[in-house]
GROMACS .gro file of C-alpha atoms in nm:
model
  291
    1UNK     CA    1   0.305  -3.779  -7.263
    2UNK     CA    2   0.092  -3.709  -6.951
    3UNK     CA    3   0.369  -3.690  -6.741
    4UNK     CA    4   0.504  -3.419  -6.985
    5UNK     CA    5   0.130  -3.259  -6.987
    6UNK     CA    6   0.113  -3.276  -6.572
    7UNK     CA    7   0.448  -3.117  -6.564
    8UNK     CA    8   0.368  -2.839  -6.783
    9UNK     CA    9   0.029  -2.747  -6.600
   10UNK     CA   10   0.250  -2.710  -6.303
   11UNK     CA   11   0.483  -2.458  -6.457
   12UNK     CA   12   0.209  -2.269  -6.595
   13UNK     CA   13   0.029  -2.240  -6.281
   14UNK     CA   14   0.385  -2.142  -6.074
   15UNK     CA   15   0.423  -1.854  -6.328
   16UNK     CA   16   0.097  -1.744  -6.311
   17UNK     CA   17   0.107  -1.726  -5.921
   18UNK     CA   18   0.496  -1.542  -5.957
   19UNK     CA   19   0.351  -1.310  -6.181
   20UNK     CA   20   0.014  -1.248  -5.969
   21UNK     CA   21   0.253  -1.220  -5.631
   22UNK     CA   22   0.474  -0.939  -5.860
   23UNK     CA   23   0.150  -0.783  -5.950
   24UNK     CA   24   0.041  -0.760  -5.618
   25UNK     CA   25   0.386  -0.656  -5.449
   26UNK     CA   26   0.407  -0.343  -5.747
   27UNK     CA   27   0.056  -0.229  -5.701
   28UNK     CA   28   0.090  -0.232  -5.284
   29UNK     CA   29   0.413  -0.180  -5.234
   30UNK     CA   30   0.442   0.220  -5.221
   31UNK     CA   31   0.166   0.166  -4.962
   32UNK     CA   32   0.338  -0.117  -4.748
   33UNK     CA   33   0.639   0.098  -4.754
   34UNK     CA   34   0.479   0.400  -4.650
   35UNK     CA   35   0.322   0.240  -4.369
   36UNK     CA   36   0.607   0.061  -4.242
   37UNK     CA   37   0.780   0.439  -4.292
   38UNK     CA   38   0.455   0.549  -4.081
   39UNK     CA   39   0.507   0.256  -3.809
   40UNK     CA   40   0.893   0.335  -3.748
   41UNK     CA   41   0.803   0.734  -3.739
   42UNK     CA   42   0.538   0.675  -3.454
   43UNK     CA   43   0.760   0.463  -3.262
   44UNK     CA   44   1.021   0.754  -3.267
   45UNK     CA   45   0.821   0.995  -3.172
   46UNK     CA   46   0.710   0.779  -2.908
   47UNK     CA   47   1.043   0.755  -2.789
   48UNK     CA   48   1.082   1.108  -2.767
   49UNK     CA   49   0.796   1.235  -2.627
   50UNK     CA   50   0.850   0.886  -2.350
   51UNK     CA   51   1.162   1.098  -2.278
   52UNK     CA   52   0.995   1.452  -2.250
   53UNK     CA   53   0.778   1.284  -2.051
   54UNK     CA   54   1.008   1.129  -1.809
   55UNK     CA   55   1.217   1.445  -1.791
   56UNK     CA   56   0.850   1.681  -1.726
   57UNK     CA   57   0.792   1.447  -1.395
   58UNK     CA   58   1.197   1.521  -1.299
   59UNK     CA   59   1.117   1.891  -1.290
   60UNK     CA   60   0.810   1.885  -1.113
   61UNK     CA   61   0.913   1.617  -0.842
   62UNK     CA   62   1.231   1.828  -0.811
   63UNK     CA   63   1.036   2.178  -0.775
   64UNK     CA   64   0.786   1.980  -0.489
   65UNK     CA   65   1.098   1.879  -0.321
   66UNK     CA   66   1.206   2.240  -0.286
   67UNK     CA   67   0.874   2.334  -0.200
   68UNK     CA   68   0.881   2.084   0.094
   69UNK     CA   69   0.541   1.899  -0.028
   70UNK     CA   70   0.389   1.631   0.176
   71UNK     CA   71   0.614   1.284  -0.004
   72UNK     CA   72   0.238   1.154  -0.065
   73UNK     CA   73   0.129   1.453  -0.265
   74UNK     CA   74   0.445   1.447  -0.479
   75UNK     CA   75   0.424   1.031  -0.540
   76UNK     CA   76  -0.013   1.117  -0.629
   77UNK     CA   77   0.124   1.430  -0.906
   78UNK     CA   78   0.386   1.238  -1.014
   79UNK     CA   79   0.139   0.915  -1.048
   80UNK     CA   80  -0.095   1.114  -1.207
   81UNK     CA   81   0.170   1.332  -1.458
   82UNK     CA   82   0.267   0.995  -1.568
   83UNK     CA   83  -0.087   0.848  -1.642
   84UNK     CA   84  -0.241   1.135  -1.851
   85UNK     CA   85   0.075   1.253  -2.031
   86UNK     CA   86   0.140   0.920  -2.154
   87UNK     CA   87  -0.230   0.938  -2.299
   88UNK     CA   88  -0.217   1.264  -2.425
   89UNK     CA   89   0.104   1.094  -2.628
   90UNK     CA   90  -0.044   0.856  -2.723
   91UNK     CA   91  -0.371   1.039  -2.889
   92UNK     CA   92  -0.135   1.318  -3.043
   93UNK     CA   93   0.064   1.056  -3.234
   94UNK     CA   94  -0.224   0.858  -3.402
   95UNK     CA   95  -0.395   1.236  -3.482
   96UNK     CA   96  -0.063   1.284  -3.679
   97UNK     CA   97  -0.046   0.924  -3.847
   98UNK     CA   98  -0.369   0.936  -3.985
   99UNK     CA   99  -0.648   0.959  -3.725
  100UNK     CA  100  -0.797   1.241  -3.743
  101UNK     CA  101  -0.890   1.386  -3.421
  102UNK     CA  102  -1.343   1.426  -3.500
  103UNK     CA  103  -1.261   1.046  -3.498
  104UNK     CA  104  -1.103   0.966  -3.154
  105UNK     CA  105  -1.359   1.265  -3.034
  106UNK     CA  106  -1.698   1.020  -3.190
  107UNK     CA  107  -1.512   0.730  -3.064
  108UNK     CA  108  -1.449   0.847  -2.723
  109UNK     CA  109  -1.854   0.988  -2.734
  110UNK     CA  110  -1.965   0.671  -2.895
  111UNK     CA  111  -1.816   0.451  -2.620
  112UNK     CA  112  -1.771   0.709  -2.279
  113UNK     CA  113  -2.112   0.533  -2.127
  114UNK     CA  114  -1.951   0.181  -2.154
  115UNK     CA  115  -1.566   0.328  -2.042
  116UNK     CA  116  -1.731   0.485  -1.758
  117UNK     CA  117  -1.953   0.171  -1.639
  118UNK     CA  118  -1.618  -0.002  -1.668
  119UNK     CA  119  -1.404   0.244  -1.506
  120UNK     CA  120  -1.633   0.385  -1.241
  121UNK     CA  121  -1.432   0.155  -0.960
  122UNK     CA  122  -1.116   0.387  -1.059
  123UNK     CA  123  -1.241   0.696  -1.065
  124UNK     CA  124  -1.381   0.652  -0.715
  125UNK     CA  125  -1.038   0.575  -0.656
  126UNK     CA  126  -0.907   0.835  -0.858
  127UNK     CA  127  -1.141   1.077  -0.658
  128UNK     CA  128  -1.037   0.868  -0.298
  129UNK     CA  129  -0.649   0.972  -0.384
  130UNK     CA  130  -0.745   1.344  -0.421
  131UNK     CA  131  -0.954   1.369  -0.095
  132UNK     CA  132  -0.663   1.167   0.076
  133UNK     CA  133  -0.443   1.465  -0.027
  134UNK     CA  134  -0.717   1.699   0.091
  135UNK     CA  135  -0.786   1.600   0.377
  136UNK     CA  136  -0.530   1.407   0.496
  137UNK     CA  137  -0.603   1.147   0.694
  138UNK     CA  138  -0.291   0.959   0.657
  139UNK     CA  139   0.054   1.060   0.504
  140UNK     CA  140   0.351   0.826   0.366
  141UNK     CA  141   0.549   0.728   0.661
  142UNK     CA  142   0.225   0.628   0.948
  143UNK     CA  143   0.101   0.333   1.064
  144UNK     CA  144  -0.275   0.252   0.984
  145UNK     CA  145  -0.500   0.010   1.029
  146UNK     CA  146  -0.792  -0.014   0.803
  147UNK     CA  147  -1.091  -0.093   0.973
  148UNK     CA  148  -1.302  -0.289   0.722
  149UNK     CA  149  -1.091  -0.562   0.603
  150UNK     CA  150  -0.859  -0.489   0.906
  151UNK     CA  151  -0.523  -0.436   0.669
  152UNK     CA  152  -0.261  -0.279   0.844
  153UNK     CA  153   0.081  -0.116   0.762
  154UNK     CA  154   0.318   0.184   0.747
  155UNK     CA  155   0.216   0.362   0.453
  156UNK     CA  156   0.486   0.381   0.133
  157UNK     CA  157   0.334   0.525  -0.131
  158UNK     CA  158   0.016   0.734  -0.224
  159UNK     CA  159  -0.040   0.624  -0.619
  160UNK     CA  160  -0.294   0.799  -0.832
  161UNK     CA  161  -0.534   0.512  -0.742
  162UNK     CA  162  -0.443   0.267  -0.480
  163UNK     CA  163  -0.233   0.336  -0.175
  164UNK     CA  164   0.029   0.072  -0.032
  165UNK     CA  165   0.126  -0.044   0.299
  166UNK     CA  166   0.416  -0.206   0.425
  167UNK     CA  167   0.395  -0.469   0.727
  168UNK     CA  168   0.534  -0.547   1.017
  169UNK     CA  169   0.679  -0.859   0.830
  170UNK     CA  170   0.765  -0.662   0.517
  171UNK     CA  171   0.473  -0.769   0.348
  172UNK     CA  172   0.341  -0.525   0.040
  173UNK     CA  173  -0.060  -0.447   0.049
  174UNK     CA  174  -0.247  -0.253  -0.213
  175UNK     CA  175  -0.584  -0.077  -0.087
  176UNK     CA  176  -0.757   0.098  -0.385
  177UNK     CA  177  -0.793   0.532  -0.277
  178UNK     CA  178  -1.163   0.463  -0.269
  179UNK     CA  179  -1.191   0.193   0.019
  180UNK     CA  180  -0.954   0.443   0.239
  181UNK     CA  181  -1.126   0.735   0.185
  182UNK     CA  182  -1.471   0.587   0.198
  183UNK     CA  183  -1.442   0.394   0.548
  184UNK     CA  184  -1.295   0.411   0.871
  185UNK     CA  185  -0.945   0.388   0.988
  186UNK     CA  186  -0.724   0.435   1.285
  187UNK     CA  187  -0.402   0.624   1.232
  188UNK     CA  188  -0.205   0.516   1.509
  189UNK     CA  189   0.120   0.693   1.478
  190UNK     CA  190  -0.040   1.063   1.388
  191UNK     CA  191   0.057   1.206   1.720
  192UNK     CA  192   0.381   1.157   1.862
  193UNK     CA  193   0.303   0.973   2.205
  194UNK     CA  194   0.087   0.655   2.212
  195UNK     CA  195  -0.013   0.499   2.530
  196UNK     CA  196   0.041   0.161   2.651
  197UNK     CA  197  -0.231  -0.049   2.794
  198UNK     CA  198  -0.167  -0.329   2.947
  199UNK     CA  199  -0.358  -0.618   3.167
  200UNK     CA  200  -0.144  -0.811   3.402
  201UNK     CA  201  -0.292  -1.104   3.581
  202UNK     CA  202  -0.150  -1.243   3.929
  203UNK     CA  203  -0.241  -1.489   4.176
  204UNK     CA  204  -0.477  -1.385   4.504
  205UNK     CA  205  -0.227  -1.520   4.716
  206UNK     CA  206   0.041  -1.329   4.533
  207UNK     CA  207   0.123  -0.953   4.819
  208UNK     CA  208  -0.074  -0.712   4.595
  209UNK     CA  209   0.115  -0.437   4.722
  210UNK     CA  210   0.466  -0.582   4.645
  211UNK     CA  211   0.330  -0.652   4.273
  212UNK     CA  212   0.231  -0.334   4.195
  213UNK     CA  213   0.549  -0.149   4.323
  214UNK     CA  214   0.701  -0.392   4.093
  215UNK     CA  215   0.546  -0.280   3.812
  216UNK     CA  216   0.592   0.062   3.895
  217UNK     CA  217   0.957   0.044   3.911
  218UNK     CA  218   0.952  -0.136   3.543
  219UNK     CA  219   0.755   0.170   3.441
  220UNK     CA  220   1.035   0.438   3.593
  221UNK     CA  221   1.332   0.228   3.499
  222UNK     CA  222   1.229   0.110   3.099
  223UNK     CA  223   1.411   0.451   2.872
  224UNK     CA  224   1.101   0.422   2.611
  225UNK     CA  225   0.842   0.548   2.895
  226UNK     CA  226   0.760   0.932   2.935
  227UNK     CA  227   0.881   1.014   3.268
  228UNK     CA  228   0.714   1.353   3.287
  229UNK     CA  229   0.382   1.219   3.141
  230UNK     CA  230   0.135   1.014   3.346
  231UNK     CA  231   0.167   0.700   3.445
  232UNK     CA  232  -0.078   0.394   3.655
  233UNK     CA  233  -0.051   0.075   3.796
  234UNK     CA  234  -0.402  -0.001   3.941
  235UNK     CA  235  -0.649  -0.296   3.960
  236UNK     CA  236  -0.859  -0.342   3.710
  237UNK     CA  237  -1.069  -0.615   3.795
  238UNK     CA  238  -1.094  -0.917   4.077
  239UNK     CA  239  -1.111  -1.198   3.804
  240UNK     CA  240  -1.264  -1.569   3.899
  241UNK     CA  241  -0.839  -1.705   3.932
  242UNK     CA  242  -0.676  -1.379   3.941
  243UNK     CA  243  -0.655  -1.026   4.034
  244UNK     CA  244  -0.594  -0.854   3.710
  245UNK     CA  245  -0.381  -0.523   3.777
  246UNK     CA  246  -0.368  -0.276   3.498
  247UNK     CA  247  -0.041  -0.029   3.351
  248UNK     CA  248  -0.081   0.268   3.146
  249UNK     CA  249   0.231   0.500   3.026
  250UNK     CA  250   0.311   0.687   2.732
  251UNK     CA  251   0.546   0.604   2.454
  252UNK     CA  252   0.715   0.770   2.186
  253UNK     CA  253   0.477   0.625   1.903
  254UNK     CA  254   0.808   0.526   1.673
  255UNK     CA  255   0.899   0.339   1.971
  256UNK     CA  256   0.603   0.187   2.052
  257UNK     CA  257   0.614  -0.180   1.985
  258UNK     CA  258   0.966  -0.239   2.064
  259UNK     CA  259   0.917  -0.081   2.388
  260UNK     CA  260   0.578  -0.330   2.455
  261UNK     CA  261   0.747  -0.661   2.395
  262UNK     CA  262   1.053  -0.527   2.590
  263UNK     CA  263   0.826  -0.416   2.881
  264UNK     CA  264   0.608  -0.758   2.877
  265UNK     CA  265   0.935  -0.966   2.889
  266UNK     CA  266   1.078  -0.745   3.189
  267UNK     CA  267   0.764  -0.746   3.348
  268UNK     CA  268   0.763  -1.148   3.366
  269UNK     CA  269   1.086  -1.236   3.456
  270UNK     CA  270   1.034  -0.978   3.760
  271UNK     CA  271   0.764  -1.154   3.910
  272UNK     CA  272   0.914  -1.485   3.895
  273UNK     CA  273   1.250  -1.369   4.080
  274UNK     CA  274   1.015  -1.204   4.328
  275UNK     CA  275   0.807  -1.495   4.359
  276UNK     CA  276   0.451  -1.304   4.242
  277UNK     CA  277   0.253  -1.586   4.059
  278UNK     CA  278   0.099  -1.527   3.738
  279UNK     CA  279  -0.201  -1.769   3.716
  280UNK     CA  280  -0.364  -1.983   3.415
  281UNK     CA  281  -0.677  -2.022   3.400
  282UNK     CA  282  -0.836  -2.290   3.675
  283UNK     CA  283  -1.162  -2.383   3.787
  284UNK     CA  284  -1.104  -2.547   4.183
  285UNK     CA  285  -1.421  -2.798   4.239
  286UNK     CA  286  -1.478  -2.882   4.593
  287UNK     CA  287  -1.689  -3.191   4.661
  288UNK     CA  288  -1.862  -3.287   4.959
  289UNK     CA  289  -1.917  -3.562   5.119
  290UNK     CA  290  -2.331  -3.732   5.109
  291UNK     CA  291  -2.454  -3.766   5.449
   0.00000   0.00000   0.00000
């Protein structure tokens, strides 16, 4: 008999909670359908407007092609196209789902101190892109070295807030806009020609003269060098073990490392088959004899 009366308890419950469940699912349904209606309608227009969006930046990058615009203003526009555009998107499908637009306006009042505390770093860098444009200290395709943290690279791409490099050994680095534009930096390949400086030590016993008509005849013989621009082989300095002869000559800039190592290599193997010593550094201690 109580196994019966446990068993019965458990049906009745069971039915109650199937008929509570139906009760529930009949009274919410409509609205769980319309909102799953509502979910799968945003999403396609999401889709579409992705797609308007995506062919908008085709035209314009296309049209600043024609134009011939500088490669870094058309990567900043097109950076900057596909930021806002995507937000405008975004905003213009929730107004029409719902939220009505006094309501992202008060939320976007009610919380634009905090958003701009937290976004103050990229708006400097938003700002930092626009004066790189501007002013332009630096387009895609030169070397630079920035002086603070001493990053250096041939620059790939100007984004709408942070500008990368590419090393020597094809290493990517990201500077944020507002560190470039708000310190120093050396652009070394702006000009076409970029001199070489170099410091050659050799022994005092080495024939100075004989040295330095060696180097000279690296300097007219090497294809990279300038042969109608200036060039000097001269002593810069009588060192404590050497005598430290200095070469200046200008170089195409594009060409300007290959042409260094190739010069430095040339330039040693020269004065060992002419017998000019290149010293290391020595310290000679002469000790006399106590009378």
């Amino acid at each position: 008999m109580i196994l019966a009366a446990n068993t019965s308890d458990v049906v009745e419950d069971t039915v109650e909670k199937v008929s509570g469940m139906k009760e529930w699912v009949t009274e919410h349904g409509p609205d769980l359908l319309g909102f799953g209606i509502r979910i799968l309608l945003a999403l396609f227009f999401y889709f579409i407007g992705y797609q308007l969006i995506q062919w908008l930046r085709k035209v314009v990058r296309n049209s600043m092609e024609r134009a011939n615009s500088d490669v870094g203003a058309r990567q900043f526009v097109d950076s900057l196209l596909k930021f806002g555009l995507h937000i405008l998107l975004i905003l213009a499908i929730a107004n029409q789902f719902g939220v009505e637009s006094t309501s992202i306006a008060a939320l976007v009042a009610s919380g634009g101190v905090a958003v701009g505390l937290a976004l103050q770093g990229s708006l400097s860098n938003l700002a930092g892109g626009m004066l790189i444009l501007l002013l332009k200290p630096f387009v895609v395709g030169d070397y630079i070295i920035e002086d603070a943290h001493g990053n250096e690279g041939t620059v790939k791409e100007i984004q709408i807030f942070y500008t990368k490099l590419s090393t020597i050994d094809n290493r990517t680095i990201v500077i944020p806009n507002g560190t470039l534009a708000n310190t120093s930096l050396t652009n070394v390949t702006d000009k076409d020609f970029r001199q070489l400086d170099l410091r050659i030590d050799i022994s005092y016993d080495s024939d100075l003269r004989a040295a330095k008509s060696l180097l000279e005849q690296i300097l007219l013989e090497d294809p990279s060098v300038e042969k109608e621009m200036d060039q000097k082989v001269f002593v810069d300095n009588l060192g404590s073990s050497s005598v430290v002869l200095g070469m200046r000559a200008w170089i195409k800039s594009a060409e300007y490392w290959p042409a260094r190592w190739r010069i430095l290599e040339t330039i040693k193997l020269t004065l060992d088959e002419n017998g000019v010593e290149i010293p290391y550094q020595q310290l000679t201690v002469h000790i006399g004899e106590n009378h």
